């Protein structure tokens, strides 16, 4: 999951298994959450987003779950593939804000 | 659309030199953001523009940093004079009607010796 430390937490997953990446946020006023994927040498790439009036949102092979009670966000990747290897960032934004606050990231490594 | 375009992709310079980073946002996007990414501090927002006007520059670290957006299709981030601690990857991002959904460029990797 996310960390405020200086090193990235790492998640290693076998190809074909499901991955779950976690993120904790602190601002109870945050109403928009977004996941980005960043591959080595590239910019962050939008994956999926969710607003605070929802608990779950699904995309292609990805699902985001939001638990506002405990201020927790998770990204689930189904049937993880080698191309999913990257650093995943969660980000949050408050009502009316155009700024995103990014977490430190989680490195996902897929074992072939 | 080609996405957000940044140049140069890599820049190596010596301490004290001026560095100019360039960004072309996605056509039609009203918001433009400049970020800096380091291993120590992660992604940090430096400044953002709405309709070419700087809205919040509170993330700009020092007066050595300045950013401009002379028109809707071009922005620059300038560091003068540069210092070794400015070494980082600088990203530009743009967004449209949903400001929070930002689309990032490939970044400029800056190394100040």
JSON list of C-alpha atoms in Angstrom, two decimals:
[
{"chain": "A", "resi": 1, "resn": "UNK", "atom": "CA", "xyz": [0.00, 0.00, 0.00]},
{"chain": "A", "resi": 2, "resn": "UNK", "atom": "CA", "xyz": [0.89, 3.69, 0.03]},
{"chain": "A", "resi": 3, "resn": "UNK", "atom": "CA", "xyz": [3.65, 4.88, 2.27]},
{"chain": "A", "resi": 4, "resn": "UNK", "atom": "CA", "xyz": [4.93, 8.18, 3.46]},
{"chain": "A", "resi": 5, "resn": "UNK", "atom": "CA", "xyz": [8.41, 6.71, 3.64]},
{"chain": "A", "resi": 6, "resn": "UNK", "atom": "CA", "xyz": [11.22, 7.40, 1.24]},
{"chain": "A", "resi": 7, "resn": "UNK", "atom": "CA", "xyz": [11.12, 4.00, -0.46]},
{"chain": "A", "resi": 8, "resn": "UNK", "atom": "CA", "xyz": [8.34, 2.69, -2.63]},
{"chain": "A", "resi": 9, "resn": "UNK", "atom": "CA", "xyz": [6.37, -0.25, -1.31]},
{"chain": "A", "resi": 10, "resn": "UNK", "atom": "CA", "xyz": [6.51, -3.12, -3.75]},
{"chain": "A", "resi": 11, "resn": "UNK", "atom": "CA", "xyz": [3.88, -5.66, -4.68]},
{"chain": "A", "resi": 12, "resn": "UNK", "atom": "CA", "xyz": [4.96, -8.78, -6.53]},
{"chain": "A", "resi": 13, "resn": "UNK", "atom": "CA", "xyz": [2.24, -10.76, -8.28]},
{"chain": "A", "resi": 14, "resn": "UNK", "atom": "CA", "xyz": [2.26, -13.87, -10.42]},
{"chain": "A", "resi": 15, "resn": "UNK", "atom": "CA", "xyz": [1.07, -13.36, -13.98]},
{"chain": "A", "resi": 16, "resn": "UNK", "atom": "CA", "xyz": [-2.61, -14.16, -14.22]},
{"chain": "A", "resi": 17, "resn": "UNK", "atom": "CA", "xyz": [-3.34, -13.47, -10.57]},
{"chain": "A", "resi": 18, "resn": "UNK", "atom": "CA", "xyz": [-5.32, -10.50, -9.34]},
{"chain": "A", "resi": 19, "resn": "UNK", "atom": "CA", "xyz": [-3.52, -7.49, -7.85]},
{"chain": "A", "resi": 20, "resn": "UNK", "atom": "CA", "xyz": [-4.76, -5.19, -5.14]},
{"chain": "A", "resi": 21, "resn": "UNK", "atom": "CA", "xyz": [-3.02, -1.89, -4.52]},
{"chain": "A", "resi": 22, "resn": "UNK", "atom": "CA", "xyz": [-4.07, 0.12, -1.50]},
{"chain": "A", "resi": 23, "resn": "UNK", "atom": "CA", "xyz": [-4.05, 3.80, -0.67]},
{"chain": "A", "resi": 24, "resn": "UNK", "atom": "CA", "xyz": [-4.94, 5.65, 2.50]},
{"chain": "A", "resi": 25, "resn": "UNK", "atom": "CA", "xyz": [-5.90, 9.29, 2.44]},
{"chain": "A", "resi": 26, "resn": "UNK", "atom": "CA", "xyz": [-6.24, 11.75, 5.28]},
{"chain": "A", "resi": 27, "resn": "UNK", "atom": "CA", "xyz": [-8.51, 14.52, 4.04]},
{"chain": "A", "resi": 28, "resn": "UNK", "atom": "CA", "xyz": [-12.13, 13.69, 4.85]},
{"chain": "A", "resi": 29, "resn": "UNK", "atom": "CA", "xyz": [-13.19, 16.54, 2.53]},
{"chain": "A", "resi": 30, "resn": "UNK", "atom": "CA", "xyz": [-11.66, 14.86, -0.52]},
{"chain": "A", "resi": 31, "resn": "UNK", "atom": "CA", "xyz": [-14.36, 14.13, -3.03]},
{"chain": "A", "resi": 32, "resn": "UNK", "atom": "CA", "xyz": [-12.48, 12.94, -6.08]},
{"chain": "A", "resi": 33, "resn": "UNK", "atom": "CA", "xyz": [-9.96, 10.14, -6.36]},
{"chain": "A", "resi": 34, "resn": "UNK", "atom": "CA", "xyz": [-7.89, 8.97, -9.28]},
{"chain": "A", "resi": 35, "resn": "UNK", "atom": "CA", "xyz": [-5.39, 6.24, -10.06]},
{"chain": "A", "resi": 36, "resn": "UNK", "atom": "CA", "xyz": [-2.42, 6.70, -12.35]},
{"chain": "A", "resi": 37, "resn": "UNK", "atom": "CA", "xyz": [0.03, 4.19, -13.77]},
{"chain": "A", "resi": 38, "resn": "UNK", "atom": "CA", "xyz": [3.60, 5.26, -14.42]},
{"chain": "A", "resi": 39, "resn": "UNK", "atom": "CA", "xyz": [5.92, 3.07, -16.44]},
{"chain": "A", "resi": 40, "resn": "UNK", "atom": "CA", "xyz": [9.66, 3.60, -16.33]},
{"chain": "A", "resi": 41, "resn": "UNK", "atom": "CA", "xyz": [10.70, 6.70, -18.23]},
{"chain": "A", "resi": 42, "resn": "UNK", "atom": "CA", "xyz": [7.14, 7.81, -18.93]},
{"chain": "A", "resi": 43, "resn": "UNK", "atom": "CA", "xyz": [4.62, 10.21, -17.50]},
{"chain": "A", "resi": 44, "resn": "UNK", "atom": "CA", "xyz": [1.71, 9.10, -15.29]},
{"chain": "A", "resi": 45, "resn": "UNK", "atom": "CA", "xyz": [-1.12, 7.60, -17.30]},
{"chain": "A", "resi": 46, "resn": "UNK", "atom": "CA", "xyz": [-4.75, 7.91, -16.20]},
{"chain": "A", "resi": 47, "resn": "UNK", "atom": "CA", "xyz": [-6.34, 4.58, -15.29]},
{"chain": "A", "resi": 48, "resn": "UNK", "atom": "CA", "xyz": [-9.62, 5.18, -13.51]},
{"chain": "A", "resi": 49, "resn": "UNK", "atom": "CA", "xyz": [-11.29, 7.69, -11.23]},
{"chain": "A", "resi": 50, "resn": "UNK", "atom": "CA", "xyz": [-14.12, 7.75, -8.72]},
{"chain": "A", "resi": 51, "resn": "UNK", "atom": "CA", "xyz": [-16.11, 10.42, -6.93]},
{"chain": "A", "resi": 52, "resn": "UNK", "atom": "CA", "xyz": [-17.01, 10.31, -3.28]},
{"chain": "A", "resi": 53, "resn": "UNK", "atom": "CA", "xyz": [-20.69, 9.58, -3.98]},
{"chain": "A", "resi": 54, "resn": "UNK", "atom": "CA", "xyz": [-19.68, 6.16, -5.25]},
{"chain": "A", "resi": 55, "resn": "UNK", "atom": "CA", "xyz": [-18.18, 3.11, -3.54]},
{"chain": "A", "resi": 56, "resn": "UNK", "atom": "CA", "xyz": [-17.07, 1.18, -6.58]},
{"chain": "A", "resi": 57, "resn": "UNK", "atom": "CA", "xyz": [-16.28, 1.78, -10.20]},
{"chain": "A", "resi": 58, "resn": "UNK", "atom": "CA", "xyz": [-15.17, -0.69, -12.82]},
{"chain": "A", "resi": 59, "resn": "UNK", "atom": "CA", "xyz": [-13.15, -0.32, -15.96]},
{"chain": "A", "resi": 60, "resn": "UNK", "atom": "CA", "xyz": [-11.47, -2.76, -18.26]},
{"chain": "A", "resi": 61, "resn": "UNK", "atom": "CA", "xyz": [-9.75, -5.26, -15.95]},
{"chain": "A", "resi": 62, "resn": "UNK", "atom": "CA", "xyz": [-9.59, -2.62, -13.21]},
{"chain": "A", "resi": 63, "resn": "UNK", "atom": "CA", "xyz": [-11.87, -1.82, -10.29]},
{"chain": "A", "resi": 64, "resn": "UNK", "atom": "CA", "xyz": [-11.54, 1.01, -7.81]},
{"chain": "A", "resi": 65, "resn": "UNK", "atom": "CA", "xyz": [-13.10, 0.69, -4.37]},
{"chain": "A", "resi": 66, "resn": "UNK", "atom": "CA", "xyz": [-13.65, 3.63, -2.04]},
{"chain": "A", "resi": 67, "resn": "UNK", "atom": "CA", "xyz": [-14.27, 3.29, 1.68]},
{"chain": "A", "resi": 68, "resn": "UNK", "atom": "CA", "xyz": [-14.93, 6.78, 3.02]},
{"chain": "A", "resi": 69, "resn": "UNK", "atom": "CA", "xyz": [-15.45, 5.55, 6.55]},
{"chain": "A", "resi": 70, "resn": "UNK", "atom": "CA", "xyz": [-11.83, 4.53, 6.93]},
{"chain": "A", "resi": 71, "resn": "UNK", "atom": "CA", "xyz": [-10.52, 6.84, 4.18]},
{"chain": "A", "resi": 72, "resn": "UNK", "atom": "CA", "xyz": [-9.21, 3.99, 2.09]},
{"chain": "A", "resi": 73, "resn": "UNK", "atom": "CA", "xyz": [-8.96, 3.52, -1.65]},
{"chain": "A", "resi": 74, "resn": "UNK", "atom": "CA", "xyz": [-7.93, 0.42, -3.55]},
{"chain": "A", "resi": 75, "resn": "UNK", "atom": "CA", "xyz": [-7.19, -0.51, -7.13]},
{"chain": "A", "resi": 76, "resn": "UNK", "atom": "CA", "xyz": [-7.85, -4.06, -8.21]},
{"chain": "A", "resi": 77, "resn": "UNK", "atom": "CA", "xyz": [-6.32, -5.39, -11.41]},
{"chain": "A", "resi": 78, "resn": "UNK", "atom": "CA", "xyz": [-7.76, -8.64, -12.73]},
{"chain": "A", "resi": 79, "resn": "UNK", "atom": "CA", "xyz": [-5.59, -11.23, -14.47]},
{"chain": "A", "resi": 80, "resn": "UNK", "atom": "CA", "xyz": [-2.42, -9.21, -14.04]},
{"chain": "A", "resi": 81, "resn": "UNK", "atom": "CA", "xyz": [-0.16, -9.13, -17.08]},
{"chain": "A", "resi": 82, "resn": "UNK", "atom": "CA", "xyz": [3.55, -8.30, -17.47]},
{"chain": "A", "resi": 83, "resn": "UNK", "atom": "CA", "xyz": [2.52, -5.01, -19.08]},
{"chain": "A", "resi": 84, "resn": "UNK", "atom": "CA", "xyz": [0.91, -4.01, -15.81]},
{"chain": "A", "resi": 85, "resn": "UNK", "atom": "CA", "xyz": [4.34, -3.72, -14.17]},
{"chain": "A", "resi": 86, "resn": "UNK", "atom": "CA", "xyz": [4.68, -0.07, -13.19]},
{"chain": "A", "resi": 87, "resn": "UNK", "atom": "CA", "xyz": [4.38, 2.33, -10.28]},
{"chain": "A", "resi": 88, "resn": "UNK", "atom": "CA", "xyz": [0.79, 3.09, -9.36]},
{"chain": "A", "resi": 89, "resn": "UNK", "atom": "CA", "xyz": [-0.21, 6.38, -7.74]},
{"chain": "A", "resi": 90, "resn": "UNK", "atom": "CA", "xyz": [-3.43, 7.36, -6.10]},
{"chain": "A", "resi": 91, "resn": "UNK", "atom": "CA", "xyz": [-4.36, 11.03, -5.99]},
{"chain": "A", "resi": 92, "resn": "UNK", "atom": "CA", "xyz": [-7.12, 12.99, -4.30]},
{"chain": "A", "resi": 93, "resn": "UNK", "atom": "CA", "xyz": [-8.79, 16.32, -4.73]},
{"chain": "A", "resi": 94, "resn": "UNK", "atom": "CA", "xyz": [-11.12, 18.35, -2.54]},
{"chain": "A", "resi": 95, "resn": "UNK", "atom": "CA", "xyz": [-14.46, 19.83, -3.55]},
{"chain": "A", "resi": 96, "resn": "UNK", "atom": "CA", "xyz": [-13.99, 22.60, -6.09]},
{"chain": "A", "resi": 97, "resn": "UNK", "atom": "CA", "xyz": [-10.25, 22.13, -6.16]},
{"chain": "A", "resi": 98, "resn": "UNK", "atom": "CA", "xyz": [-8.31, 21.76, -9.36]},
{"chain": "A", "resi": 99, "resn": "UNK", "atom": "CA", "xyz": [-5.29, 20.40, -7.55]},
{"chain": "A", "resi": 100, "resn": "UNK", "atom": "CA", "xyz": [-4.42, 16.77, -7.12]},
{"chain": "A", "resi": 101, "resn": "UNK", "atom": "CA", "xyz": [-2.47, 15.55, -4.11]},
{"chain": "A", "resi": 102, "resn": "UNK", "atom": "CA", "xyz": [-0.49, 12.47, -5.03]},
{"chain": "A", "resi": 103, "resn": "UNK", "atom": "CA", "xyz": [0.54, 9.57, -2.86]},
{"chain": "A", "resi": 104, "resn": "UNK", "atom": "CA", "xyz": [4.07, 8.20, -2.94]},
{"chain": "A", "resi": 105, "resn": "UNK", "atom": "CA", "xyz": [3.25, 5.28, -5.20]},
{"chain": "A", "resi": 106, "resn": "UNK", "atom": "CA", "xyz": [3.37, 1.48, -5.13]},
{"chain": "A", "resi": 107, "resn": "UNK", "atom": "CA", "xyz": [5.59, -0.50, -7.45]},
{"chain": "A", "resi": 108, "resn": "UNK", "atom": "CA", "xyz": [3.87, -3.50, -9.01]},
{"chain": "A", "resi": 109, "resn": "UNK", "atom": "CA", "xyz": [6.10, -6.25, -10.34]},
{"chain": "A", "resi": 110, "resn": "UNK", "atom": "CA", "xyz": [4.53, -9.03, -12.35]},
{"chain": "A", "resi": 111, "resn": "UNK", "atom": "CA", "xyz": [6.32, -12.36, -12.31]},
{"chain": "A", "resi": 112, "resn": "UNK", "atom": "CA", "xyz": [5.96, -14.21, -15.63]},
{"chain": "B", "resi": 1, "resn": "UNK", "atom": "CA", "xyz": [-4.43, 13.91, -30.59]},
{"chain": "B", "resi": 2, "resn": "UNK", "atom": "CA", "xyz": [-0.73, 13.67, -29.87]},
{"chain": "B", "resi": 3, "resn": "UNK", "atom": "CA", "xyz": [-1.21, 14.21, -26.17]},
{"chain": "B", "resi": 4, "resn": "UNK", "atom": "CA", "xyz": [0.80, 16.60, -24.05]},
{"chain": "B", "resi": 5, "resn": "UNK", "atom": "CA", "xyz": [4.16, 17.35, -25.68]},
{"chain": "B", "resi": 6, "resn": "UNK", "atom": "CA", "xyz": [7.24, 18.30, -23.71]},
{"chain": "B", "resi": 7, "resn": "UNK", "atom": "CA", "xyz": [10.71, 19.31, -24.81]},
{"chain": "B", "resi": 8, "resn": "UNK", "atom": "CA", "xyz": [13.47, 18.62, -24.35]},
{"chain": "B", "resi": 9, "resn": "UNK", "atom": "CA", "xyz": [13.11, 15.06, -23.09]},
{"chain": "B", "resi": 10, "resn": "UNK", "atom": "CA", "xyz": [16.52, 15.21, -21.45]},
{"chain": "B", "resi": 11, "resn": "UNK", "atom": "CA", "xyz": [18.60, 18.17, -20.34]},
{"chain": "B", "resi": 12, "resn": "UNK", "atom": "CA", "xyz": [22.05, 18.15, -18.80]},
{"chain": "B", "resi": 13, "resn": "UNK", "atom": "CA", "xyz": [23.45, 21.49, -17.72]},
{"chain": "B", "resi": 14, "resn": "UNK", "atom": "CA", "xyz": [25.93, 23.01, -15.35]},
{"chain": "B", "resi": 15, "resn": "UNK", "atom": "CA", "xyz": [25.12, 24.78, -12.16]},
{"chain": "B", "resi": 16, "resn": "UNK", "atom": "CA", "xyz": [24.36, 28.44, -12.74]},
{"chain": "B", "resi": 17, "resn": "UNK", "atom": "CA", "xyz": [23.02, 27.99, -16.25]},
{"chain": "B", "resi": 18, "resn": "UNK", "atom": "CA", "xyz": [19.51, 28.91, -17.33]},
{"chain": "B", "resi": 19, "resn": "UNK", "atom": "CA", "xyz": [17.18, 26.05, -18.15]},
{"chain": "B", "resi": 20, "resn": "UNK", "atom": "CA", "xyz": [13.94, 26.37, -20.12]},
{"chain": "B", "resi": 21, "resn": "UNK", "atom": "CA", "xyz": [11.43, 23.55, -20.28]},
{"chain": "B", "resi": 22, "resn": "UNK", "atom": "CA", "xyz": [8.60, 23.63, -22.80]},
{"chain": "B", "resi": 23, "resn": "UNK", "atom": "CA", "xyz": [5.11, 22.22, -22.92]},
{"chain": "B", "resi": 24, "resn": "UNK", "atom": "CA", "xyz": [2.32, 22.01, -25.47]},
{"chain": "B", "resi": 25, "resn": "UNK", "atom": "CA", "xyz": [-0.95, 20.96, -23.80]},
{"chain": "B", "resi": 26, "resn": "UNK", "atom": "CA", "xyz": [-3.68, 18.92, -25.44]},
{"chain": "B", "resi": 27, "resn": "UNK", "atom": "CA", "xyz": [-5.62, 21.16, -27.81]},
{"chain": "B", "resi": 28, "resn": "UNK", "atom": "CA", "xyz": [-8.71, 22.63, -26.18]},
{"chain": "B", "resi": 29, "resn": "UNK", "atom": "CA", "xyz": [-7.63, 21.96, -22.61]},
{"chain": "B", "resi": 30, "resn": "UNK", "atom": "CA", "xyz": [-8.13, 24.93, -20.30]},
{"chain": "B", "resi": 31, "resn": "UNK", "atom": "CA", "xyz": [-5.85, 23.92, -17.45]},
{"chain": "B", "resi": 32, "resn": "UNK", "atom": "CA", "xyz": [-2.12, 23.40, -17.50]},
{"chain": "B", "resi": 33, "resn": "UNK", "atom": "CA", "xyz": [-0.04, 22.07, -14.62]},
{"chain": "B", "resi": 34, "resn": "UNK", "atom": "CA", "xyz": [3.70, 21.86, -13.98]},
{"chain": "B", "resi": 35, "resn": "UNK", "atom": "CA", "xyz": [4.95, 19.14, -11.63]},
{"chain": "B", "resi": 36, "resn": "UNK", "atom": "CA", "xyz": [8.34, 18.05, -10.37]},
{"chain": "B", "resi": 37, "resn": "UNK", "atom": "CA", "xyz": [9.07, 14.42, -9.49]},
{"chain": "B", "resi": 38, "resn": "UNK", "atom": "CA", "xyz": [11.91, 13.17, -7.32]},
{"chain": "B", "resi": 39, "resn": "UNK", "atom": "CA", "xyz": [12.43, 9.95, -5.42]},
{"chain": "B", "resi": 40, "resn": "UNK", "atom": "CA", "xyz": [12.59, 11.86, -2.15]},
{"chain": "B", "resi": 41, "resn": "UNK", "atom": "CA", "xyz": [9.46, 14.00, -2.53]},
{"chain": "B", "resi": 42, "resn": "UNK", "atom": "CA", "xyz": [7.37, 12.25, -5.17]},
{"chain": "B", "resi": 43, "resn": "UNK", "atom": "CA", "xyz": [5.16, 14.34, -7.45]},
{"chain": "B", "resi": 44, "resn": "UNK", "atom": "CA", "xyz": [4.92, 17.97, -6.43]},
{"chain": "B", "resi": 45, "resn": "UNK", "atom": "CA", "xyz": [2.68, 20.57, -8.06]},
{"chain": "B", "resi": 46, "resn": "UNK", "atom": "CA", "xyz": [4.68, 23.67, -8.90]},
{"chain": "B", "resi": 47, "resn": "UNK", "atom": "CA", "xyz": [2.13, 25.90, -10.62]},
{"chain": "B", "resi": 48, "resn": "UNK", "atom": "CA", "xyz": [-1.04, 25.70, -12.67]},
{"chain": "B", "resi": 49, "resn": "UNK", "atom": "CA", "xyz": [-2.76, 27.91, -15.22]},
{"chain": "B", "resi": 50, "resn": "UNK", "atom": "CA", "xyz": [-6.39, 28.34, -16.23]},
{"chain": "B", "resi": 51, "resn": "UNK", "atom": "CA", "xyz": [-6.99, 29.92, -19.63]},
{"chain": "B", "resi": 52, "resn": "UNK", "atom": "CA", "xyz": [-3.34, 30.99, -19.74]},
{"chain": "B", "resi": 53, "resn": "UNK", "atom": "CA", "xyz": [-3.53, 32.79, -16.38]},
{"chain": "B", "resi": 54, "resn": "UNK", "atom": "CA", "xyz": [-1.42, 31.55, -13.44]},
{"chain": "B", "resi": 55, "resn": "UNK", "atom": "CA", "xyz": [-3.82, 30.56, -10.65]},
{"chain": "B", "resi": 56, "resn": "UNK", "atom": "CA", "xyz": [-1.62, 29.06, -7.96]},
{"chain": "B", "resi": 57, "resn": "UNK", "atom": "CA", "xyz": [2.16, 29.23, -7.88]},
{"chain": "B", "resi": 58, "resn": "UNK", "atom": "CA", "xyz": [2.57, 28.37, -4.22]},
{"chain": "B", "resi": 59, "resn": "UNK", "atom": "CA", "xyz": [4.46, 25.23, -5.15]},
{"chain": "B", "resi": 60, "resn": "UNK", "atom": "CA", "xyz": [7.22, 27.09, -6.96]},
{"chain": "B", "resi": 61, "resn": "UNK", "atom": "CA", "xyz": [10.24, 26.46, -4.75]},
{"chain": "B", "resi": 62, "resn": "UNK", "atom": "CA", "xyz": [12.11, 29.71, -5.17]},
{"chain": "B", "resi": 63, "resn": "UNK", "atom": "CA", "xyz": [12.35, 32.89, -7.17]},
{"chain": "B", "resi": 64, "resn": "UNK", "atom": "CA", "xyz": [14.75, 31.05, -9.43]},
{"chain": "B", "resi": 65, "resn": "UNK", "atom": "CA", "xyz": [11.71, 29.30, -10.88]},
{"chain": "B", "resi": 66, "resn": "UNK", "atom": "CA", "xyz": [9.29, 31.06, -13.20]},
{"chain": "B", "resi": 67, "resn": "UNK", "atom": "CA", "xyz": [6.55, 29.88, -15.55]},
{"chain": "B", "resi": 68, "resn": "UNK", "atom": "CA", "xyz": [4.69, 31.52, -18.38]},
{"chain": "B", "resi": 69, "resn": "UNK", "atom": "CA", "xyz": [1.85, 30.65, -20.69]},
{"chain": "B", "resi": 70, "resn": "UNK", "atom": "CA", "xyz": [1.79, 33.18, -23.53]},
{"chain": "B", "resi": 71, "resn": "UNK", "atom": "CA", "xyz": [-0.99, 31.36, -25.36]},
{"chain": "B", "resi": 72, "resn": "UNK", "atom": "CA", "xyz": [-3.28, 28.37, -25.07]},
{"chain": "B", "resi": 73, "resn": "UNK", "atom": "CA", "xyz": [-0.88, 26.02, -26.80]},
{"chain": "B", "resi": 74, "resn": "UNK", "atom": "CA", "xyz": [2.44, 26.78, -25.14]},
{"chain": "B", "resi": 75, "resn": "UNK", "atom": "CA", "xyz": [3.97, 27.10, -21.69]},
{"chain": "B", "resi": 76, "resn": "UNK", "atom": "CA", "xyz": [7.50, 27.37, -20.36]},
{"chain": "B", "resi": 77, "resn": "UNK", "atom": "CA", "xyz": [9.09, 26.64, -17.02]},
{"chain": "B", "resi": 78, "resn": "UNK", "atom": "CA", "xyz": [12.37, 28.44, -16.50]},
{"chain": "B", "resi": 79, "resn": "UNK", "atom": "CA", "xyz": [15.04, 27.92, -13.86]},
{"chain": "B", "resi": 80, "resn": "UNK", "atom": "CA", "xyz": [17.64, 30.67, -13.55]},
{"chain": "B", "resi": 81, "resn": "UNK", "atom": "CA", "xyz": [20.19, 30.02, -12.19]},
{"chain": "B", "resi": 82, "resn": "UNK", "atom": "CA", "xyz": [19.95, 26.26, -11.98]},
{"chain": "B", "resi": 83, "resn": "UNK", "atom": "CA", "xyz": [21.34, 24.28, -9.03]},
{"chain": "B", "resi": 84, "resn": "UNK", "atom": "CA", "xyz": [22.14, 20.57, -8.59]},
{"chain": "B", "resi": 85, "resn": "UNK", "atom": "CA", "xyz": [19.16, 20.16, -6.26]},
{"chain": "B", "resi": 86, "resn": "UNK", "atom": "CA", "xyz": [16.88, 21.10, -9.15]},
{"chain": "B", "resi": 87, "resn": "UNK", "atom": "CA", "xyz": [17.71, 17.77, -10.78]},
{"chain": "B", "resi": 88, "resn": "UNK", "atom": "CA", "xyz": [14.41, 15.95, -11.24]},
{"chain": "B", "resi": 89, "resn": "UNK", "atom": "CA", "xyz": [11.85, 14.95, -13.82]},
{"chain": "B", "resi": 90, "resn": "UNK", "atom": "CA", "xyz": [9.53, 17.81, -14.70]},
{"chain": "B", "resi": 91, "resn": "UNK", "atom": "CA", "xyz": [6.08, 16.98, -15.97]},
{"chain": "B", "resi": 92, "resn": "UNK", "atom": "CA", "xyz": [3.49, 19.08, -17.68]},
{"chain": "B", "resi": 93, "resn": "UNK", "atom": "CA", "xyz": [-0.17, 18.04, -17.56]},
{"chain": "B", "resi": 94, "resn": "UNK", "atom": "CA", "xyz": [-3.37, 19.45, -18.98]},
{"chain": "B", "resi": 95, "resn": "UNK", "atom": "CA", "xyz": [-7.05, 18.98, -18.34]},
{"chain": "B", "resi": 96, "resn": "UNK", "atom": "CA", "xyz": [-10.38, 20.02, -19.81]},
{"chain": "B", "resi": 97, "resn": "UNK", "atom": "CA", "xyz": [-13.79, 20.28, -18.25]},
{"chain": "B", "resi": 98, "resn": "UNK", "atom": "CA", "xyz": [-13.09, 17.90, -15.42]},
{"chain": "B", "resi": 99, "resn": "UNK", "atom": "CA", "xyz": [-10.06, 19.65, -14.03]},
{"chain": "B", "resi": 100, "resn": "UNK", "atom": "CA", "xyz": [-9.07, 16.83, -11.81]},
{"chain": "B", "resi": 101, "resn": "UNK", "atom": "CA", "xyz": [-8.54, 14.38, -14.67]},
{"chain": "B", "resi": 102, "resn": "UNK", "atom": "CA", "xyz": [-5.12, 15.49, -15.77]},
{"chain": "B", "resi": 103, "resn": "UNK", "atom": "CA", "xyz": [-3.23, 14.08, -18.71]},
{"chain": "B", "resi": 104, "resn": "UNK", "atom": "CA", "xyz": [0.52, 14.05, -18.37]},
{"chain": "B", "resi": 105, "resn": "UNK", "atom": "CA", "xyz": [3.29, 14.57, -20.86]},
{"chain": "B", "resi": 106, "resn": "UNK", "atom": "CA", "xyz": [6.37, 12.31, -21.06]},
{"chain": "B", "resi": 107, "resn": "UNK", "atom": "CA", "xyz": [8.42, 14.61, -18.84]},
{"chain": "B", "resi": 108, "resn": "UNK", "atom": "CA", "xyz": [11.79, 16.33, -19.07]},
{"chain": "B", "resi": 109, "resn": "UNK", "atom": "CA", "xyz": [14.60, 14.68, -17.16]},
{"chain": "B", "resi": 110, "resn": "UNK", "atom": "CA", "xyz": [16.86, 17.45, -15.87]},
{"chain": "B", "resi": 111, "resn": "UNK", "atom": "CA", "xyz": [20.33, 16.91, -14.51]},
{"chain": "B", "resi": 112, "resn": "UNK", "atom": "CA", "xyz": [22.21, 19.89, -13.12]},
{"chain": "B", "resi": 113, "resn": "UNK", "atom": "CA", "xyz": [25.90, 19.18, -12.55]}
]
